[in-house]
């Protein structure tokens, strides 16, 4: 549900910890009492959905979206819909100075589902609602840019699963893990079950993939530079067989549970930049991107993800992959070429404490592949990008 703000009727400052503060925070915490919160009365127009009675929580749409709580609402045939919201956000300089950055006529609120957005279909619907409100006059490519993906949650108690981080790999005896240039095993980063992820992989790949997809990296020589060159990383697709030989690497590993994600590109992704949007459209897409992730309850960074679009720590990851793979200067790269790079795996040390990050360094690792190579099941041309955190 989207609500458009027609008029700001009243803005009332709320002292943290007072009777009107419905989220008082931790007692005697000086940080929770600096500044003011607010109760705001608004006249709104409901443009998607009809029933506010089942809504408790909303998001103020914008580049820095804020969660707000619906206190009450009133519908009138003559005056329309009015609502009061509580903003559990500390305005450090005071409500009167800061609140208009977030609440203004023509702005919007996105009503959150009580059940959350657990499926790809629910997430896509939320994205489409936001996109039609904020970017209805932009190219269809933006509207259709979303891709199914998985968030990988380290879950030691998830039960037996073929997807796991680090740990033991079981191979056919004729199939061994890749080696570094000095003939040592590369570090096994993760293994993904192609069977378990078929609902997503089938959108990307036209061919039959073998059972497992395993990701490796040379973690022993990062003092000499990040392992972004050929021979320093590998992705292997293979079947388990009846005659197995266990290869024990690093530790016992951690099982992964798979969580659906309808992934959209970052505002500076090569795909978005290739559209040559004007400044106003770019600002609106920026607000859309962060509002959508806020609605899904996702932080801006630090997650383990399979497929979809990457979350860069610095420059656009796809742009950097094009530069590294073809040894091109940034100035000679076309955005449309860079947008052909597809994320395979993103893994951040902030989401799970891998022991190898202690020697590898605090950095997010991205495995990328060209769209056509993924369609063909060709994992010999994967490019790794590393962003230091």
Short mmCIF file of C-alpha atoms in Angstrom, two decimals:
data_model
loop_
_atom_site.label_atom_id
_atom_site.label_comp_id
_atom_site.label_asym_id
_atom_site.label_seq_id
_atom_site.Cartn_x
_atom_site.Cartn_y
_atom_site.Cartn_z
CA UNK A 1 0.00 0.00 0.00
CA UNK A 2 1.28 3.47 -0.95
CA UNK A 3 0.08 6.68 0.70
CA UNK A 4 0.83 10.04 -0.91
CA UNK A 5 1.23 12.98 1.48
CA UNK A 6 -1.19 15.74 0.45
CA UNK A 7 -0.72 18.03 3.44
CA UNK A 8 1.32 18.17 6.63
CA UNK A 9 -1.25 19.17 9.26
CA UNK A 10 0.78 19.19 12.47
CA UNK A 11 4.26 18.32 13.69
CA UNK A 12 4.65 17.74 17.42
CA UNK A 13 8.07 17.21 19.03
CA UNK A 14 8.32 14.32 21.50
CA UNK A 15 10.90 14.23 24.26
CA UNK A 16 12.65 10.82 24.38
CA UNK A 17 11.48 8.83 27.40
CA UNK A 18 8.32 10.90 27.92
CA UNK A 19 4.80 9.43 28.12
CA UNK A 20 4.26 10.12 24.42
CA UNK A 21 7.39 8.21 23.45
CA UNK A 22 6.03 4.78 22.51
CA UNK A 23 9.57 3.43 22.00
CA UNK A 24 11.44 4.87 25.00
CA UNK A 25 14.58 2.79 24.48
CA UNK A 26 17.05 1.91 27.21
CA UNK A 27 16.76 3.77 30.50
CA UNK A 28 19.71 5.96 31.46
CA UNK A 29 21.23 5.60 27.99
CA UNK A 30 22.46 9.12 27.11
CA UNK A 31 22.51 8.33 23.39
CA UNK A 32 18.78 7.50 23.40
CA UNK A 33 17.85 10.92 24.81
CA UNK A 34 19.80 13.27 22.54
CA UNK A 35 17.41 15.10 20.23
CA UNK A 36 13.67 14.87 19.62
CA UNK A 37 11.24 12.35 18.16
CA UNK A 38 7.96 13.38 16.55
CA UNK A 39 4.24 12.79 16.14
CA UNK A 40 3.04 14.03 12.75
CA UNK A 41 -0.52 14.43 11.49
CA UNK A 42 -0.96 14.14 7.73
CA UNK A 43 -3.64 14.29 5.10
CA UNK A 44 -2.95 11.47 2.65
CA UNK A 45 -4.28 9.91 -0.51
CA UNK A 46 -4.21 6.10 -0.73
CA UNK A 47 -3.15 5.19 -4.27
CA UNK A 48 -2.56 1.45 -3.82
CA UNK A 49 -4.64 -0.64 -1.45
CA UNK A 50 -7.71 0.44 0.48
CA UNK A 51 -7.68 -0.85 4.06
CA UNK A 52 -5.49 0.88 6.64
CA UNK A 53 -7.04 -1.03 9.55
CA UNK A 54 -4.56 -3.90 9.14
CA UNK A 55 -1.51 -1.61 9.00
CA UNK A 56 0.78 -0.80 11.94
CA UNK A 57 4.13 0.05 10.38
CA UNK A 58 5.09 2.23 7.45
CA UNK A 59 8.23 3.57 5.83
CA UNK A 60 8.83 7.17 4.86
CA UNK A 61 10.04 6.74 1.28
CA UNK A 62 13.35 8.41 0.49
CA UNK A 63 17.13 7.94 0.15
CA UNK A 64 17.32 7.62 3.94
CA UNK A 65 14.04 5.82 4.65
CA UNK A 66 12.69 5.82 8.20
CA UNK A 67 10.36 3.34 9.86
CA UNK A 68 7.27 4.99 11.39
CA UNK A 69 4.29 3.69 13.38
CA UNK A 70 0.68 4.42 12.51
CA UNK A 71 -1.04 5.77 15.66
CA UNK A 72 -4.50 6.44 14.27
CA UNK A 73 -6.37 7.10 11.05
CA UNK A 74 -9.65 8.71 10.11
CA UNK A 75 -11.61 8.57 6.88
CA UNK A 76 -14.04 11.30 5.89
CA UNK A 77 -16.10 11.62 2.72
CA UNK A 78 -15.39 15.36 2.61
CA UNK A 79 -11.85 15.68 3.95
CA UNK A 80 -10.38 12.36 2.84
CA UNK A 81 -7.96 10.31 4.92
CA UNK A 82 -5.95 11.75 7.79
CA UNK A 83 -3.39 9.80 9.79
CA UNK A 84 -1.08 10.36 12.73
CA UNK A 85 2.32 8.68 12.78
CA UNK A 86 4.99 8.33 15.43
CA UNK A 87 8.56 8.75 14.17
CA UNK A 88 10.95 6.77 16.33
CA UNK A 89 13.96 8.63 15.00
CA UNK A 90 16.14 11.03 16.94
CA UNK A 91 16.32 14.39 15.23
CA UNK A 92 19.57 15.61 16.74
CA UNK A 93 19.03 19.24 15.73
CA UNK A 94 15.37 19.21 16.73
CA UNK A 95 12.21 18.25 14.88
CA UNK A 96 11.47 21.72 13.52
CA UNK A 97 14.82 21.83 11.70
CA UNK A 98 15.00 18.30 10.33
CA UNK A 99 11.58 16.74 9.87
CA UNK A 100 10.86 18.48 6.54
CA UNK A 101 13.73 16.55 4.98
CA UNK A 102 11.62 13.42 5.40
CA UNK A 103 8.00 14.61 5.30
CA UNK A 104 6.73 16.91 2.56
CA UNK A 105 3.77 17.30 0.23
CA UNK A 106 4.01 14.85 -2.65
CA UNK A 107 6.17 12.49 -0.61
CA UNK A 108 5.05 8.99 0.16
CA UNK A 109 4.70 6.30 2.78
CA UNK A 110 4.91 2.59 2.09
CA UNK A 111 2.74 0.40 4.31
CA UNK A 112 4.50 -2.74 5.51
CA UNK A 113 2.86 -6.13 5.47
CA UNK A 114 2.47 -7.69 8.93
CA UNK A 115 3.62 -10.98 7.45
CA UNK A 116 6.69 -9.42 5.87
CA UNK A 117 7.89 -10.19 2.36
CA UNK A 118 9.03 -13.79 2.47
CA UNK A 119 8.63 -14.89 -1.16
CA UNK A 120 9.97 -13.63 -4.48
CA UNK A 121 6.42 -12.83 -5.56
CA UNK A 122 5.70 -10.71 -2.46
CA UNK A 123 9.00 -8.86 -2.81
CA UNK A 124 8.51 -8.24 -6.53
CA UNK A 125 5.05 -6.84 -5.85
CA UNK A 126 6.48 -4.46 -3.22
CA UNK A 127 9.16 -3.32 -5.68
CA UNK A 128 6.62 -2.77 -8.46
CA UNK A 129 4.38 -0.71 -6.17
CA UNK A 130 7.31 1.52 -5.20
CA UNK A 131 8.59 1.73 -8.77
CA UNK A 132 5.23 2.75 -10.23
CA UNK A 133 4.89 5.47 -7.58
CA UNK A 134 8.41 6.87 -7.95
CA UNK A 135 9.51 6.03 -11.50
CA UNK A 136 6.42 5.56 -13.63
CA UNK A 137 7.92 7.64 -16.46
CA UNK A 138 11.30 5.89 -16.67
CA UNK A 139 12.31 3.16 -19.15
CA UNK A 140 10.71 -0.25 -18.74
CA UNK A 141 14.19 -1.69 -18.20
CA UNK A 142 14.19 -0.28 -14.66
CA UNK A 143 10.78 -1.77 -13.96
CA UNK A 144 11.90 -5.16 -15.28
CA UNK A 145 15.41 -5.18 -13.82
CA UNK A 146 14.67 -7.36 -10.78
CA UNK A 147 16.09 -10.88 -10.55
CA UNK A 148 15.45 -13.82 -8.29
CA UNK A 149 18.33 -14.57 -5.93
CA UNK A 150 19.09 -16.15 -2.57
CA UNK A 151 20.42 -14.71 0.66
CA UNK A 152 22.60 -17.37 2.27
CA UNK A 153 22.17 -17.48 6.03
CA UNK A 154 24.85 -19.34 8.01
CA UNK A 155 22.70 -21.69 10.05
CA UNK A 156 24.48 -24.39 12.10
CA UNK A 157 21.11 -25.76 13.26
CA UNK A 158 19.45 -25.84 9.84
CA UNK A 159 19.81 -29.61 9.51
CA UNK A 160 21.52 -31.56 6.80
CA UNK A 161 21.86 -29.49 3.64
CA UNK A 162 24.12 -29.78 0.59
CA UNK A 163 24.81 -26.02 0.76
CA UNK A 164 27.56 -24.98 3.13
CA UNK A 165 30.33 -22.48 3.80
CA UNK A 166 33.91 -23.73 3.92
CA UNK A 167 34.55 -27.23 5.26
CA UNK A 168 34.60 -30.67 3.67
CA UNK A 169 34.16 -31.34 -0.03
CA UNK A 170 33.37 -34.83 -1.35
CA UNK A 171 34.52 -35.51 -4.88
CA UNK A 172 34.74 -38.27 -7.36
CA UNK A 173 38.27 -39.60 -6.81
CA UNK A 174 39.32 -38.31 -10.24
CA UNK A 175 38.17 -34.79 -9.44
CA UNK A 176 40.33 -32.70 -7.10
CA UNK A 177 40.06 -29.15 -5.73
CA UNK A 178 42.01 -26.48 -7.63
CA UNK A 179 45.58 -25.72 -6.60
CA UNK A 180 47.45 -22.46 -6.14
CA UNK A 181 50.55 -21.69 -8.18
CA UNK A 182 52.69 -23.29 -5.46
CA UNK A 183 50.59 -26.50 -5.52
CA UNK A 184 48.57 -25.96 -2.35
CA UNK A 185 44.82 -26.38 -2.15
CA UNK A 186 42.87 -23.20 -2.73
CA UNK A 187 40.56 -22.23 0.10
CA UNK A 188 37.06 -23.63 -0.30
CA UNK A 189 34.72 -20.68 0.28
CA UNK A 190 31.28 -22.20 -0.32
CA UNK A 191 29.38 -24.98 -2.05
CA UNK A 192 25.90 -24.42 -3.48
CA UNK A 193 23.54 -27.22 -4.44
CA UNK A 194 22.29 -26.71 -7.99
CA UNK A 195 19.35 -29.00 -7.26
CA UNK A 196 18.29 -26.97 -4.21
CA UNK A 197 18.56 -23.69 -6.14
CA UNK A 198 16.93 -24.84 -9.40
CA UNK A 199 13.94 -22.42 -9.00
CA UNK A 200 16.41 -19.56 -9.42
CA UNK A 201 19.18 -21.06 -11.55
CA UNK A 202 16.69 -22.02 -14.25
CA UNK A 203 16.07 -18.28 -14.84
CA UNK A 204 19.77 -17.75 -15.57
CA UNK A 205 21.01 -20.96 -17.17
CA UNK A 206 19.76 -22.69 -20.32
CA UNK A 207 21.75 -25.88 -19.84
CA UNK A 208 21.76 -28.73 -17.34
CA UNK A 209 24.18 -28.09 -14.49
CA UNK A 210 25.79 -30.82 -12.44
CA UNK A 211 24.86 -31.27 -8.80
CA UNK A 212 27.24 -28.87 -7.06
CA UNK A 213 28.82 -25.47 -7.58
CA UNK A 214 31.92 -24.86 -5.45
CA UNK A 215 33.84 -21.61 -5.02
CA UNK A 216 37.56 -21.37 -4.25
CA UNK A 217 40.15 -18.68 -3.71
CA UNK A 218 43.87 -18.39 -2.99
CA UNK A 219 43.88 -16.99 0.54
CA UNK A 220 47.59 -17.58 1.20
CA UNK A 221 49.14 -14.74 -0.76
CA UNK A 222 46.95 -11.70 -0.10
CA UNK A 223 49.97 -9.86 1.29
CA UNK A 224 51.12 -9.69 -2.33
CA UNK A 225 47.75 -8.43 -3.60
CA UNK A 226 44.12 -9.54 -3.85
CA UNK A 227 43.51 -12.85 -5.71
CA UNK A 228 41.78 -11.26 -8.70
CA UNK A 229 43.89 -12.76 -11.49
CA UNK A 230 43.56 -16.06 -13.40
CA UNK A 231 44.88 -19.00 -11.39
CA UNK A 232 44.01 -17.34 -8.06
CA UNK A 233 40.34 -18.32 -7.92
CA UNK A 234 38.08 -20.99 -9.34
CA UNK A 235 34.45 -22.08 -9.62
CA UNK A 236 33.77 -25.77 -10.27
CA UNK A 237 30.57 -27.54 -11.28
CA UNK A 238 30.60 -31.26 -10.58
CA UNK A 239 28.58 -34.34 -9.63
CA UNK A 240 29.07 -36.46 -6.57
CA UNK A 241 29.53 -40.13 -7.44
CA UNK A 242 29.21 -43.51 -5.78
CA UNK A 243 32.99 -43.85 -5.46
CA UNK A 244 33.92 -40.88 -3.29
CA UNK A 245 37.09 -39.63 -1.79
CA UNK A 246 36.74 -37.04 0.94
CA UNK A 247 39.01 -34.02 0.78
CA UNK A 248 39.10 -32.22 4.11
CA UNK A 249 39.73 -28.50 3.85
CA UNK A 250 40.15 -26.02 6.73
CA UNK A 251 37.30 -26.97 9.06
CA UNK A 252 33.96 -28.74 9.28
CA UNK A 253 32.16 -25.83 7.69
CA UNK A 254 28.78 -24.27 8.36
CA UNK A 255 25.50 -25.21 6.74
CA UNK A 256 23.52 -22.61 4.81
CA UNK A 257 19.80 -21.97 4.76
CA UNK A 258 18.42 -20.31 1.61
CA UNK A 259 16.22 -17.21 1.81
CA UNK A 260 14.45 -15.78 -1.27
CA UNK A 261 15.51 -12.32 -2.45
CA UNK A 262 14.08 -10.33 -5.34
CA UNK A 263 17.27 -8.43 -6.15
CA UNK A 264 17.47 -5.01 -7.85
CA UNK A 265 20.57 -3.11 -9.05
CA UNK A 266 22.26 -0.45 -6.95
CA UNK A 267 21.89 3.16 -8.12
CA UNK A 268 25.47 3.17 -9.46
CA UNK A 269 25.26 -0.27 -11.11
CA UNK A 270 26.34 -0.33 -14.77
CA UNK A 271 22.82 -1.35 -15.86
CA UNK A 272 21.27 1.76 -14.27
CA UNK A 273 24.05 4.02 -15.56
CA UNK A 274 23.63 2.66 -19.10
CA UNK A 275 20.11 4.13 -19.21
CA UNK A 276 21.50 7.69 -19.00
CA UNK A 277 18.78 8.84 -16.62
CA UNK A 278 18.62 12.52 -15.73
CA UNK A 279 19.56 13.72 -12.25
CA UNK A 280 15.96 13.77 -11.04
CA UNK A 281 15.36 10.17 -12.11
CA UNK A 282 18.64 9.04 -10.54
CA UNK A 283 17.65 10.66 -7.23
CA UNK A 284 14.28 8.96 -7.35
CA UNK A 285 15.82 5.58 -8.14
CA UNK A 286 18.24 6.07 -5.24
CA UNK A 287 15.26 6.65 -2.93
CA UNK A 288 13.44 3.66 -4.43
CA UNK A 289 16.43 1.34 -3.92
CA UNK A 290 16.93 2.15 -0.25
CA UNK A 291 13.20 2.29 0.54
CA UNK A 292 12.74 -1.16 -1.01
CA UNK A 293 15.58 -2.64 1.04
CA UNK A 294 14.23 -0.98 4.16
CA UNK A 295 10.83 -2.57 3.50
CA UNK A 296 12.50 -5.98 3.23
CA UNK A 297 14.36 -5.40 6.50
CA UNK A 298 17.75 -5.60 4.80
CA UNK A 299 20.80 -3.56 5.70
CA UNK A 300 22.67 -1.70 3.00
CA UNK A 301 25.70 -4.00 3.03
CA UNK A 302 27.20 -7.14 4.53
CA UNK A 303 25.39 -10.20 3.33
CA UNK A 304 26.14 -13.50 1.68
CA UNK A 305 24.22 -13.77 -1.58
CA UNK A 306 23.89 -16.19 -4.49
CA UNK A 307 22.91 -14.62 -7.86
CA UNK A 308 21.04 -11.33 -8.29
CA UNK A 309 22.93 -8.03 -8.08
CA UNK A 310 25.96 -7.29 -5.88
CA UNK A 311 26.11 -4.74 -3.06
CA UNK A 312 29.35 -2.89 -3.71
CA UNK A 313 31.57 -1.51 -0.98
CA UNK A 314 33.22 0.94 -3.38
CA UNK A 315 32.79 1.27 -7.15
CA UNK A 316 30.32 -0.74 -9.25
CA UNK A 317 31.39 -4.40 -9.01
CA UNK A 318 30.26 -5.24 -12.56
CA UNK A 319 32.23 -2.28 -13.94
CA UNK A 320 35.32 -3.44 -12.07
CA UNK A 321 34.91 -7.02 -13.33
CA UNK A 322 34.87 -5.76 -16.93
CA UNK A 323 38.03 -3.75 -16.27
CA UNK A 324 39.91 -6.65 -14.65
CA UNK A 325 38.85 -9.38 -17.07
CA UNK A 326 39.68 -7.45 -20.24
CA UNK A 327 42.53 -5.39 -18.73
CA UNK A 328 40.77 -2.18 -19.73
CA UNK A 329 41.15 1.28 -18.31
CA UNK A 330 37.93 2.56 -16.73
CA UNK A 331 37.74 5.35 -19.31
CA UNK A 332 37.43 2.84 -22.17
CA UNK A 333 34.62 0.74 -20.65
CA UNK A 334 31.03 1.01 -21.86
CA UNK A 335 28.29 0.62 -19.26
CA UNK A 336 26.37 -1.82 -21.46
CA UNK A 337 29.42 -4.12 -21.61
CA UNK A 338 29.88 -3.95 -17.84
CA UNK A 339 26.19 -4.69 -17.26
CA UNK A 340 26.71 -8.14 -18.84
CA UNK A 341 28.52 -9.29 -15.69
CA UNK A 342 26.28 -11.31 -13.39
CA UNK A 343 26.90 -11.95 -9.69
CA UNK A 344 27.43 -15.59 -8.77
CA UNK A 345 28.43 -15.26 -5.12
CA UNK A 346 29.02 -12.40 -2.70
CA UNK A 347 30.52 -13.14 0.68
CA UNK A 348 31.28 -10.65 3.44
CA UNK A 349 33.34 -11.26 6.59
CA UNK A 350 30.80 -9.21 8.54
CA UNK A 351 28.04 -11.79 8.10
CA UNK A 352 29.92 -14.81 9.35
CA UNK A 353 33.29 -15.18 11.03
CA UNK A 354 35.34 -17.32 8.67
CA UNK A 355 38.72 -18.16 10.10
CA UNK A 356 40.36 -17.56 6.74
CA UNK A 357 39.43 -13.85 6.80
CA UNK A 358 41.93 -13.45 9.65
CA UNK A 359 44.73 -14.01 7.15
CA UNK A 360 42.87 -13.04 3.98
CA UNK A 361 41.91 -9.58 5.24
CA UNK A 362 38.64 -7.75 5.97
CA UNK A 363 37.20 -7.64 2.48
CA UNK A 364 34.06 -8.63 0.59
CA UNK A 365 34.62 -11.17 -2.19
CA UNK A 366 32.52 -11.20 -5.36
CA UNK A 367 32.48 -13.94 -7.98
CA UNK A 368 31.07 -12.68 -11.28
CA UNK A 369 30.35 -14.32 -14.62
CA UNK A 370 29.16 -13.00 -17.97
CA UNK A 371 25.48 -13.61 -18.67
CA UNK A 372 26.17 -15.74 -21.73
CA UNK A 373 28.73 -17.90 -19.93
CA UNK A 374 26.22 -18.58 -17.16
CA UNK A 375 23.56 -19.47 -19.72
CA UNK A 376 26.01 -21.94 -21.26
CA UNK A 377 27.20 -23.33 -17.90
CA UNK A 378 30.77 -22.19 -18.62
CA UNK A 379 32.51 -21.41 -15.31
CA UNK A 380 36.03 -21.18 -16.73
CA UNK A 381 35.82 -17.41 -17.26
CA UNK A 382 34.73 -16.25 -13.80
CA UNK A 383 36.17 -12.98 -12.51
CA UNK A 384 36.73 -12.24 -8.81
CA UNK A 385 36.48 -8.69 -7.44
CA UNK A 386 37.58 -7.84 -3.89
CA UNK A 387 36.48 -4.74 -1.98
CA UNK A 388 38.25 -3.90 1.26
CA UNK A 389 35.80 -2.93 4.01
#
